[in-house]
PDB file of C-alpha atoms and ligand atoms in Angstrom:
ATOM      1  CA  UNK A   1     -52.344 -15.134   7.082  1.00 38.00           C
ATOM      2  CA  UNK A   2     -54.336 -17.369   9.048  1.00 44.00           C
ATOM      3  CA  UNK A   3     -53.297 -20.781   7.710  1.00 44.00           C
ATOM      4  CA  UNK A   4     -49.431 -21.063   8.961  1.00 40.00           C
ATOM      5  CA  UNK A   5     -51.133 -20.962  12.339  1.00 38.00           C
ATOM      6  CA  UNK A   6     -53.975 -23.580  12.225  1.00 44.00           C
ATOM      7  CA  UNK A   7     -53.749 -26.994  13.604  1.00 43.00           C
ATOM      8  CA  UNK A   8     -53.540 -29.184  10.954  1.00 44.00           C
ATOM      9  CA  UNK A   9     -53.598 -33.025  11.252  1.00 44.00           C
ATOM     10  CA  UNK A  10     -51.806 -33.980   7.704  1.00 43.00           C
ATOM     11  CA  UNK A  11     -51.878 -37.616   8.789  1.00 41.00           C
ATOM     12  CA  UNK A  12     -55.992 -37.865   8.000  1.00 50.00           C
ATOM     13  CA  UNK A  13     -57.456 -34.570   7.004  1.00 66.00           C
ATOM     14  CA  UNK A  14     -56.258 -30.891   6.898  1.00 91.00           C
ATOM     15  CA  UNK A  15     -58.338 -28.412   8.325  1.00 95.00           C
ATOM     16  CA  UNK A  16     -58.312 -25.168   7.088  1.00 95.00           C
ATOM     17  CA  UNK A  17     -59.521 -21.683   8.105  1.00 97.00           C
ATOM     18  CA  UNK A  18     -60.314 -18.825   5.512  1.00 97.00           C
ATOM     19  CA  UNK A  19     -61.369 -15.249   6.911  1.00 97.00           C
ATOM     20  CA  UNK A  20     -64.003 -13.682   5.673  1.00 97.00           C
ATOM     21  CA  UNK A  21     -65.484 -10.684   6.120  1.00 97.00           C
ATOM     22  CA  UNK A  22     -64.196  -8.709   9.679  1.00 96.00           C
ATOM     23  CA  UNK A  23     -64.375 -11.682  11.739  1.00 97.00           C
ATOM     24  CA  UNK A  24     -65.554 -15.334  10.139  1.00 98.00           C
ATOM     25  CA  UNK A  25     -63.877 -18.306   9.830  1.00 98.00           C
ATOM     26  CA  UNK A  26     -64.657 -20.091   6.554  1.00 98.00           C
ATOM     27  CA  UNK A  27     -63.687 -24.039   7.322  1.00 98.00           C
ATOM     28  CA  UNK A  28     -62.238 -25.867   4.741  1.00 97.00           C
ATOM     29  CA  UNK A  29     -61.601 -29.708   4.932  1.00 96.00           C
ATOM     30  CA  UNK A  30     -58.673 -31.008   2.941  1.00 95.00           C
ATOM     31  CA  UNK A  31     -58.418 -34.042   1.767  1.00 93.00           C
ATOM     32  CA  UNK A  32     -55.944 -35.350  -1.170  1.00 92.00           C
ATOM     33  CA  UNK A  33     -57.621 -33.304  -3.812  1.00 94.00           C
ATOM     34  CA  UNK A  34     -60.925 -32.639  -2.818  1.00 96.00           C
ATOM     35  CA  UNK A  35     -62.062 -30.343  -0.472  1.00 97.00           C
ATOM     36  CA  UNK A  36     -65.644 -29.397   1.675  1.00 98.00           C
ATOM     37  CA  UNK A  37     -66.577 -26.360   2.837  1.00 98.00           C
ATOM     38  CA  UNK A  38     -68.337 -25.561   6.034  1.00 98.00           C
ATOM     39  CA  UNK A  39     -70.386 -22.186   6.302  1.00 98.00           C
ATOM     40  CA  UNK A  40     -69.021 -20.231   2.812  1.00 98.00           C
ATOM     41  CA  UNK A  41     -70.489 -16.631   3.378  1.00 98.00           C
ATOM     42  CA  UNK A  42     -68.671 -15.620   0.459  1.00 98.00           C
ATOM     43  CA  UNK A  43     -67.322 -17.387  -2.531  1.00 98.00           C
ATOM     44  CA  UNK A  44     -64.185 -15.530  -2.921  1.00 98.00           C
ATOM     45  CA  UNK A  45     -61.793 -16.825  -0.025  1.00 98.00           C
ATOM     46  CA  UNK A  46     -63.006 -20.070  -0.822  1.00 98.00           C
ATOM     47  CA  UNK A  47     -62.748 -19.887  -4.961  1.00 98.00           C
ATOM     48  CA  UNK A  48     -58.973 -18.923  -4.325  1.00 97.00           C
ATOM     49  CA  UNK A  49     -58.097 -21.174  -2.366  1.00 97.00           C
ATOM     50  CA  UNK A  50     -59.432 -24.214  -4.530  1.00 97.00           C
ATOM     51  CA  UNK A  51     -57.572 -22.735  -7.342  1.00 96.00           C
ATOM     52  CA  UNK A  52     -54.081 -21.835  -5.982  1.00 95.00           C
ATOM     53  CA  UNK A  53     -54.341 -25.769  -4.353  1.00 94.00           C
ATOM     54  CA  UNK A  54     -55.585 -27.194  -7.410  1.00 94.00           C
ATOM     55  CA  UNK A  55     -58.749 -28.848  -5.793  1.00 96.00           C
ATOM     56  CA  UNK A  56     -61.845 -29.847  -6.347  1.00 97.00           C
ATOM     57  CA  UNK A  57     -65.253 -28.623  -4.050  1.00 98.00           C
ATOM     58  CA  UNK A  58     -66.736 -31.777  -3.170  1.00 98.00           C
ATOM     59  CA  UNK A  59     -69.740 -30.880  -0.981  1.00 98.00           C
ATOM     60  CA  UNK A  60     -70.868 -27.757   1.279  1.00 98.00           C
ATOM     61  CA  UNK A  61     -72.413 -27.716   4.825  1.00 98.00           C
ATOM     62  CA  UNK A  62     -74.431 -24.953   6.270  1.00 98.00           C
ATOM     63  CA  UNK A  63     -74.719 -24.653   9.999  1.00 98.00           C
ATOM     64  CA  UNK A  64     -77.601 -21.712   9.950  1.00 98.00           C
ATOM     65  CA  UNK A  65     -78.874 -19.302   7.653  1.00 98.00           C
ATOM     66  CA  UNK A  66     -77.079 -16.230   8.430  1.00 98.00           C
ATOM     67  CA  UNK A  67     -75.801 -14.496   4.993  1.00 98.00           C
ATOM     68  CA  UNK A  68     -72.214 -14.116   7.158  1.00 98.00           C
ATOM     69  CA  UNK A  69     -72.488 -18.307   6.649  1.00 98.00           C
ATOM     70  CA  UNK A  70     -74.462 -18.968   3.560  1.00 98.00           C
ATOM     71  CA  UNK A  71     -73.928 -16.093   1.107  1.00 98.00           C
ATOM     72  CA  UNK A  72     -71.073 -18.409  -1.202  1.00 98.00           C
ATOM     73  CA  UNK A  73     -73.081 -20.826  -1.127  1.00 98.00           C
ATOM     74  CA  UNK A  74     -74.880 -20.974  -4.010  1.00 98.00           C
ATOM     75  CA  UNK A  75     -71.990 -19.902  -6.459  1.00 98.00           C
ATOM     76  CA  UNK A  76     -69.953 -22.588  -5.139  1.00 98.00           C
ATOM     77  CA  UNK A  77     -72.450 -25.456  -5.739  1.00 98.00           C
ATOM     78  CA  UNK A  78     -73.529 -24.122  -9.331  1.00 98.00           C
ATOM     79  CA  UNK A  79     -69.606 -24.480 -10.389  1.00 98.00           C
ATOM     80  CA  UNK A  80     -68.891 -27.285  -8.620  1.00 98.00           C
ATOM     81  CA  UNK A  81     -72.095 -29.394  -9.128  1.00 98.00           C
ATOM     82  CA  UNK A  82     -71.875 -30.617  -6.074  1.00 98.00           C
ATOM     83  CA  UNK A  83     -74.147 -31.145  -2.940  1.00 98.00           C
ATOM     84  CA  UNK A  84     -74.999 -28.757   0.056  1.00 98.00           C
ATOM     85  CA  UNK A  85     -76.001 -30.711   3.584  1.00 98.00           C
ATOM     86  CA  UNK A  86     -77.511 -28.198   5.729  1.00 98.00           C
ATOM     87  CA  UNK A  87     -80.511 -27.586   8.394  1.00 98.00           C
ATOM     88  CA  UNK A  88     -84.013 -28.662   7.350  1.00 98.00           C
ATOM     89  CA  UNK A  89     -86.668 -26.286   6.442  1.00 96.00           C
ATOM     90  CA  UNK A  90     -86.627 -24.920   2.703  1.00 92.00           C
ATOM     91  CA  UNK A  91     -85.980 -21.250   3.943  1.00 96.00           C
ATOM     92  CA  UNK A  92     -81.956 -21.582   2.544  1.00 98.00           C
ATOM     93  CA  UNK A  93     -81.504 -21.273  -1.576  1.00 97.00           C
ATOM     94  CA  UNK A  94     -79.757 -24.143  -2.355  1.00 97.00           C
ATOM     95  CA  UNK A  95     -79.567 -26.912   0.299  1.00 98.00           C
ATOM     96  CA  UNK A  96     -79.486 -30.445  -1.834  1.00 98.00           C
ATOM     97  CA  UNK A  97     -79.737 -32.869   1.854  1.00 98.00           C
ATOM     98  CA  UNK A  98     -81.951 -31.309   4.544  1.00 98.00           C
ATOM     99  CA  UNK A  99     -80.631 -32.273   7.864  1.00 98.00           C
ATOM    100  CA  UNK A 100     -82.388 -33.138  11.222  1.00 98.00           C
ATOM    101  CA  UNK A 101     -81.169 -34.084  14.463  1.00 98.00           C
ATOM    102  CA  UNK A 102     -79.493 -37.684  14.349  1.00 98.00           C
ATOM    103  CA  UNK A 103     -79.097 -37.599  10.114  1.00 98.00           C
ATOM    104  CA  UNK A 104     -75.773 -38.734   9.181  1.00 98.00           C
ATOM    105  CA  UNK A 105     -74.095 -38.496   6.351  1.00 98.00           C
ATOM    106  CA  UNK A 106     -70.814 -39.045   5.081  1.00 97.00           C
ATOM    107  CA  UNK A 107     -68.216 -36.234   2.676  1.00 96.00           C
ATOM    108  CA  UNK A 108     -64.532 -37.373   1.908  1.00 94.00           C
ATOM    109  CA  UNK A 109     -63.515 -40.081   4.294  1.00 89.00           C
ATOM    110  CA  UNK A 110     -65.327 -38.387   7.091  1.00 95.00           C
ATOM    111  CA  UNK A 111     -69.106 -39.691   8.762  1.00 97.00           C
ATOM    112  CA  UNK A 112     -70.626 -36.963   9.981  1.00 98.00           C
ATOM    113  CA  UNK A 113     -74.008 -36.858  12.525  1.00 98.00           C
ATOM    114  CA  UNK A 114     -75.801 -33.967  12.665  1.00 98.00           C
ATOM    115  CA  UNK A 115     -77.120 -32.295  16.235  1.00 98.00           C
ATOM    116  CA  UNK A 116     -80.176 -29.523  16.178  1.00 98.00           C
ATOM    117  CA  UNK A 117     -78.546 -26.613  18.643  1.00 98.00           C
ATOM    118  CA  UNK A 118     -81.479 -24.201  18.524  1.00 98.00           C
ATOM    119  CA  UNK A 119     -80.241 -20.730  19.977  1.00 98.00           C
ATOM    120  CA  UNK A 120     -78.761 -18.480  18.252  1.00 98.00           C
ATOM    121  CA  UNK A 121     -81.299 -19.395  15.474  1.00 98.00           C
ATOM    122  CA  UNK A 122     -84.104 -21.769  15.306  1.00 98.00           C
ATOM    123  CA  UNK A 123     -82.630 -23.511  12.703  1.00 98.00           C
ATOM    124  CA  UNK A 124     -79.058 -23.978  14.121  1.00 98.00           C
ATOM    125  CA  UNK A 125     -77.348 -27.017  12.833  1.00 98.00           C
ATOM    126  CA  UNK A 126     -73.789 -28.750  14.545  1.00 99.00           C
ATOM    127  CA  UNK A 127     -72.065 -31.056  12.457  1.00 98.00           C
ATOM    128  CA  UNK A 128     -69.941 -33.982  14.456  1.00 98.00           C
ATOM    129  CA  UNK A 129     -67.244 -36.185  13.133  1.00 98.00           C
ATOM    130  CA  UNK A 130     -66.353 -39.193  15.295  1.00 95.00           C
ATOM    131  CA  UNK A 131     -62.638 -41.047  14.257  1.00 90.00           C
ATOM    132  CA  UNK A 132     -59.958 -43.209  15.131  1.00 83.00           C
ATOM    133  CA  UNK A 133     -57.780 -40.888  15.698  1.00 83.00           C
ATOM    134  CA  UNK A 134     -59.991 -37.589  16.386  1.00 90.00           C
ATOM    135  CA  UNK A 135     -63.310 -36.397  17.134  1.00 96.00           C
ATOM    136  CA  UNK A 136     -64.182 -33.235  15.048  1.00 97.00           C
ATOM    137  CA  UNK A 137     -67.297 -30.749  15.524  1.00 98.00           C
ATOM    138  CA  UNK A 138     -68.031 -27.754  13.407  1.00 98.00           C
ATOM    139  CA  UNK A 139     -70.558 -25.457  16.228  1.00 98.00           C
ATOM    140  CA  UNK A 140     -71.200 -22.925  13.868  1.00 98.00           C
ATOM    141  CA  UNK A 141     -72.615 -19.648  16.052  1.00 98.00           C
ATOM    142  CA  UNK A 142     -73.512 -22.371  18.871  1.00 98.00           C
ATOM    143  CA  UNK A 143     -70.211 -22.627  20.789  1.00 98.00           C
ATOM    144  CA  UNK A 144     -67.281 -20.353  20.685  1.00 98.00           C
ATOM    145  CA  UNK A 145     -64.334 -20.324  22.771  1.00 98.00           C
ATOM    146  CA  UNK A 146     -65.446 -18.971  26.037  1.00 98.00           C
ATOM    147  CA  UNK A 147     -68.571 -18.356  24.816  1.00 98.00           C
ATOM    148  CA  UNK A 148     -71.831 -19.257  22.648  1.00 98.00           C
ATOM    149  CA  UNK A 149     -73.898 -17.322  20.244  1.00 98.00           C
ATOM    150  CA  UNK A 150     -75.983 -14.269  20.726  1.00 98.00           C
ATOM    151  CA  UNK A 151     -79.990 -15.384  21.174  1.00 98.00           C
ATOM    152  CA  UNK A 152     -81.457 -13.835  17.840  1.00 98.00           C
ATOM    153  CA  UNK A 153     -84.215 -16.318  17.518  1.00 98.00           C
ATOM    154  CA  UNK A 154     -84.371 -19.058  20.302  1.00 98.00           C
ATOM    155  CA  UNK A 155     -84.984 -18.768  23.956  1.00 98.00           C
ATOM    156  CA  UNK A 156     -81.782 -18.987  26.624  1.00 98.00           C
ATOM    157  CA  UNK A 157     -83.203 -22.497  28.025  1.00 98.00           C
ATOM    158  CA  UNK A 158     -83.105 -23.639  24.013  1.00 98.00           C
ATOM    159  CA  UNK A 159     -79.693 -22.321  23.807  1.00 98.00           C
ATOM    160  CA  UNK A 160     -78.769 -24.043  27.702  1.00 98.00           C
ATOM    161  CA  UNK A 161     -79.626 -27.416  26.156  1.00 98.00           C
ATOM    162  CA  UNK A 162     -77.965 -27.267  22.822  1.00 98.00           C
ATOM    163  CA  UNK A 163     -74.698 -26.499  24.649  1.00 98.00           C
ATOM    164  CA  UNK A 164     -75.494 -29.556  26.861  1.00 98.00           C
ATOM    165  CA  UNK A 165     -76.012 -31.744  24.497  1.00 98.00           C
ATOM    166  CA  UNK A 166     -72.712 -30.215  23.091  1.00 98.00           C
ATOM    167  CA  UNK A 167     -71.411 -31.103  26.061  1.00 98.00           C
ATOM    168  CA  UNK A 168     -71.923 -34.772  26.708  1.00 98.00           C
ATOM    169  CA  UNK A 169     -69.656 -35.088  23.287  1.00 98.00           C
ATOM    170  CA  UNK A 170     -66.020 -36.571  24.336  1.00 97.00           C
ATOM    171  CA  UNK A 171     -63.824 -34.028  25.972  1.00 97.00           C
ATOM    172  CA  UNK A 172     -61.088 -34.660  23.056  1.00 96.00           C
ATOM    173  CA  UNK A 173     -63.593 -33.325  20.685  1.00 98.00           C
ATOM    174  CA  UNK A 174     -61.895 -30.888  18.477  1.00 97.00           C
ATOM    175  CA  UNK A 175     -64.097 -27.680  17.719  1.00 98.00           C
ATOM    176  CA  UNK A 176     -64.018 -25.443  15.070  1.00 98.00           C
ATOM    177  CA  UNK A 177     -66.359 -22.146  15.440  1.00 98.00           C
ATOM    178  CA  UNK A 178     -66.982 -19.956  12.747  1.00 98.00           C
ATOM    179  CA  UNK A 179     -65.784 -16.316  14.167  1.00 98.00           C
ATOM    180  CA  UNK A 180     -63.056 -15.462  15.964  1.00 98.00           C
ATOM    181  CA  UNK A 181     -64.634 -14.001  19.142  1.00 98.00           C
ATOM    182  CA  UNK A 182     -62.167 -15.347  21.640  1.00 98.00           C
ATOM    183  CA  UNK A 183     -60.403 -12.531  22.712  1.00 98.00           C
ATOM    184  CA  UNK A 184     -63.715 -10.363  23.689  1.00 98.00           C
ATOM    185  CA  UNK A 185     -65.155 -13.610  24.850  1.00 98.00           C
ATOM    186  CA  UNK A 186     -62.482 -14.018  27.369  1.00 98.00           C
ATOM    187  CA  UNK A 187     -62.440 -10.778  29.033  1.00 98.00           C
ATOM    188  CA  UNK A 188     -65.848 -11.089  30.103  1.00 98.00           C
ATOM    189  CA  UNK A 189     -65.496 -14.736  31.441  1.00 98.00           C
ATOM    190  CA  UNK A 190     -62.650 -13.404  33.273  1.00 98.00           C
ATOM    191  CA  UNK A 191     -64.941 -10.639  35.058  1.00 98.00           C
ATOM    192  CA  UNK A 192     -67.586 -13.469  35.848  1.00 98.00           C
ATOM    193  CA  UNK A 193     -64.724 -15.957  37.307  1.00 98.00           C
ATOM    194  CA  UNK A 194     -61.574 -14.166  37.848  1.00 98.00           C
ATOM    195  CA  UNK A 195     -59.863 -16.762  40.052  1.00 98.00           C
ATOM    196  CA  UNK A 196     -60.089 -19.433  37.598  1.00 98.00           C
ATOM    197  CA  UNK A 197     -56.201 -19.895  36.927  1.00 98.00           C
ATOM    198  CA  UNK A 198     -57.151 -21.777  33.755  1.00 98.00           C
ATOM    199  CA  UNK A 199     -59.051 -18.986  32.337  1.00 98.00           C
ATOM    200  CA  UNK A 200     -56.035 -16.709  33.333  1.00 98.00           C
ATOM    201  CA  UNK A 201     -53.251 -18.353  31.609  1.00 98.00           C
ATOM    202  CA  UNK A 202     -55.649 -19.157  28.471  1.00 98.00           C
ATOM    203  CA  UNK A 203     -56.824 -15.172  27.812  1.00 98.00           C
ATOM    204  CA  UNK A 204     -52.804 -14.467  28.112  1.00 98.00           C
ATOM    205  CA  UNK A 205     -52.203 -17.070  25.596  1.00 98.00           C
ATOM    206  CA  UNK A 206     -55.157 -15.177  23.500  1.00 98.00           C
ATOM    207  CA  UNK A 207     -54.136 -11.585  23.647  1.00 98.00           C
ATOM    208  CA  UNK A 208     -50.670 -13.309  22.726  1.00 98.00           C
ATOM    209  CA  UNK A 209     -52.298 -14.507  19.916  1.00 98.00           C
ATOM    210  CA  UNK A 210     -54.478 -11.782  19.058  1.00 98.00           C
ATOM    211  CA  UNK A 211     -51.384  -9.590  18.625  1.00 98.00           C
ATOM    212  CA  UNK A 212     -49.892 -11.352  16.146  1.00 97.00           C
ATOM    213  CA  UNK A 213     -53.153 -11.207  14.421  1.00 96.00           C
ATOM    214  CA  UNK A 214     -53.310 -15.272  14.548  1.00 96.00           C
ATOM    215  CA  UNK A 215     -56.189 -17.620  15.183  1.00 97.00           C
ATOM    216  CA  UNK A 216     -57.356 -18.819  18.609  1.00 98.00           C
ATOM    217  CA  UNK A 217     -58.735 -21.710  17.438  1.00 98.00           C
ATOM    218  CA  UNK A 218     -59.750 -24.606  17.123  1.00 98.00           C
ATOM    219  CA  UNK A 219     -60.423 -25.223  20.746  1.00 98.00           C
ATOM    220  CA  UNK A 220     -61.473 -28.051  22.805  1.00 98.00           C
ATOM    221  CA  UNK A 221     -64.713 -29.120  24.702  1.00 98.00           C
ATOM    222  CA  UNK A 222     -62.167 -30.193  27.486  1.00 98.00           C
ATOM    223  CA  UNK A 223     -60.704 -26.676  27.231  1.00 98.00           C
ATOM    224  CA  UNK A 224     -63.994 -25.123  27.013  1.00 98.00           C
ATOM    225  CA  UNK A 225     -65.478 -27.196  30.089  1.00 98.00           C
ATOM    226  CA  UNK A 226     -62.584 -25.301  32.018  1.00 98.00           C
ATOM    227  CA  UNK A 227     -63.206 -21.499  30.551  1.00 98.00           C
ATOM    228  CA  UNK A 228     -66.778 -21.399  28.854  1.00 98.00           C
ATOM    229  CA  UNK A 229     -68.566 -19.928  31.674  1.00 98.00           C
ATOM    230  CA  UNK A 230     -72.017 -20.864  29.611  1.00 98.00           C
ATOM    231  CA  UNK A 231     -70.547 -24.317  30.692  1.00 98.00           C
ATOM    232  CA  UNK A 232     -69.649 -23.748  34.249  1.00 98.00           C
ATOM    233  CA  UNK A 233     -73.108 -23.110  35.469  1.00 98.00           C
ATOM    234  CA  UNK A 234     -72.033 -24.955  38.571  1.00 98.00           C
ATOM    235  CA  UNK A 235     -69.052 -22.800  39.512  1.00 98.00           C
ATOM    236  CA  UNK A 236     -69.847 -21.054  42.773  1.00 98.00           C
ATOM    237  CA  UNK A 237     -68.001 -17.465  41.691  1.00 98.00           C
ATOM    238  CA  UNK A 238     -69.568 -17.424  38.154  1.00 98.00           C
ATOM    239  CA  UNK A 239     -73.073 -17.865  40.200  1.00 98.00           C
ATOM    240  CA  UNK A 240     -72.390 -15.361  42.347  1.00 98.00           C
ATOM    241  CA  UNK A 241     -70.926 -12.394  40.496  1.00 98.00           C
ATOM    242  CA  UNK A 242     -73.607 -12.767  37.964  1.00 98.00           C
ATOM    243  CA  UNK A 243     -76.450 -12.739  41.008  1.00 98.00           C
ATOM    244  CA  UNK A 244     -74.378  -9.539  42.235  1.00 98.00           C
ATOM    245  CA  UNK A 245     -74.755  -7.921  38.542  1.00 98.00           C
ATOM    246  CA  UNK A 246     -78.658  -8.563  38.262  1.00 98.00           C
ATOM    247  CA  UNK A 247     -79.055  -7.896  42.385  1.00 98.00           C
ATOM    248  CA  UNK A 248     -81.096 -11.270  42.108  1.00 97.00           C
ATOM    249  CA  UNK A 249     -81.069 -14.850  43.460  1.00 98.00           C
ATOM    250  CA  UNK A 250     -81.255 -16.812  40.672  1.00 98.00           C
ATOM    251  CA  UNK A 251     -83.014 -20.613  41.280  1.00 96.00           C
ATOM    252  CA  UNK A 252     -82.088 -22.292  38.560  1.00 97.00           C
ATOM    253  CA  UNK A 253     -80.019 -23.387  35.802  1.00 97.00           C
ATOM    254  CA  UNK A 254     -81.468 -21.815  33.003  1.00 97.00           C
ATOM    255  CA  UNK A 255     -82.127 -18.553  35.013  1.00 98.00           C
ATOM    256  CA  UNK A 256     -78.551 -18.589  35.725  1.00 98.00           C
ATOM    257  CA  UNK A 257     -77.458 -19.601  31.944  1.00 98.00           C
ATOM    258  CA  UNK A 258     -80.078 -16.548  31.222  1.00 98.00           C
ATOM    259  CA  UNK A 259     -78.532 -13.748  32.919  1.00 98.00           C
ATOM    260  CA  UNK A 260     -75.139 -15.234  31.948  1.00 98.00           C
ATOM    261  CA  UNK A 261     -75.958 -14.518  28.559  1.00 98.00           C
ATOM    262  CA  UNK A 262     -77.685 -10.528  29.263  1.00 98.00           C
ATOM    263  CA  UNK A 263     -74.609  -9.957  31.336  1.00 98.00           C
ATOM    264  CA  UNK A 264     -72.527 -10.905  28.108  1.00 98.00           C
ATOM    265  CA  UNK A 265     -75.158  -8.813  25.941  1.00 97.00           C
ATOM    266  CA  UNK A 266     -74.509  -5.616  28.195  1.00 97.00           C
ATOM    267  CA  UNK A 267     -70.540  -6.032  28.681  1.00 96.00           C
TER     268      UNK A 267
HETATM  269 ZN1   ZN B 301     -75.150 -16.478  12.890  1.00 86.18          ZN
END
């Protein structure tokens, strides 16, 4: 139901979303008759979609171990025989390339280089795709649209710099996340900045969306600059109304990225 909607750039590669599960997005890169597949938490969406298209798996990449990301994974490489990039560290069944920050490696007609985001988990992965005619990043549970993943495992200054390293990526970047948080993500940036006319017009076009059941993304790191509040630690209002919801002056930027992100947890 999901594909009709997604922006797909037939000229180089298609990008494809799957759902899976209540609220994942299973990304699928299309090209002639091969395919990769970022984050397969389960097999079945992805299986179906190889066989009603009449293509062939050509590699797998794992952002994080979370079974919502990783539980297709090893079905999909035993029939397909084919390799699984993903973070460092032995602790996921069936990674073939272990991946640190600054790795590249290249799947299809795509070079990818690989960025540690440390956050959400400590093992967080972000996989970035620079091209003639678009830059492409997969952020896994590191960036969503208007907002960034929930701290299970790292600490809110780890989390501060992985979105700032996100961050000094070209604006144009292209950014596929893998759940479709949006909507929920947007209501609370619009009670920590609710003059921001951008943010306005954006969580209309959302619930628009959201009605029609459709996808909000993939989204932008221009976009995001102008919405994310976890990337508008500058803006006075966001600064403010958070400071008003702790009743504390907060000194810095990771104290203010900080109780950003335990505002978010408690909204
Ligand atoms: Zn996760």
């Amino acid at each position: 139901m999901f594909i009709s909607s997604a922006k797909i750039n037939w000229i180089m590669n298609s990008i494809i979303p799957l759902s899976a599960f209540s609220d994942n997005y299973i990304w699928l890169i299309v090209y002639g008759n091969s395919a990769v597949v970022v984050d397969p938490g389960d097999a079945a969406p992805v299986k179906k979609f190889l066989n009603d298209n009449n293509l062939n798996l050509s590699a797998i990449l794992i952002t994080h171990h979370h079974f919502d990301h990783t539980g297709g994974l090893v079905e999909l490489a035993n029939e397909a025989n084919c390799p699984v990039f993903g973070p460092k560290g032995e602790h996921i069944k069936g990674i073939t390339d272990a991946l640190s920050e600054g790795d590249k490696f290249s799947v299809l007609n795509l070079d990818f280089s690989v960025m540690e985001t440390p956050g959400h988990t400590l093992d967080h992965i972000v996989f970035y795709s620079e091209n003639s005619d678009e830059n492409i990043l997969f952020s896994g549970d590191t960036l969503f649209s208007g907002g960034c993943g929930r701290l299970f495992e790292g600490t809110p200054m780890q989390m501060n710099e992985s979105l700032q390293k996100i961050s000094t990526l070209p604006d144009t970047t292209i950014i596929y996340c893998a759940h479709e948080y949006t909507q929920n993500n947007l209501s609370f940036a619009l009670a920590a900045n609710p003059t921001n006319i951008t943010l306005k017009s954006e969580s209309k076009i959302v619930s628009d969306l959201r009605s029609r059941n459709e996808i909000t993304l993939p989204t932008t790191l221009f976009k995001e600059k102008k919405i994310n509040p976890f990337l508008r630690l500058d803006d006075e209002e966001i600064v403010k109304n958070t400071e008003l919801f702790h009743d504390m002056k907060l000194n810095s930027k990771h104290e203010i990225f900080a109780a950003i992100r335990s505002w978010k947890d408690s909204f």
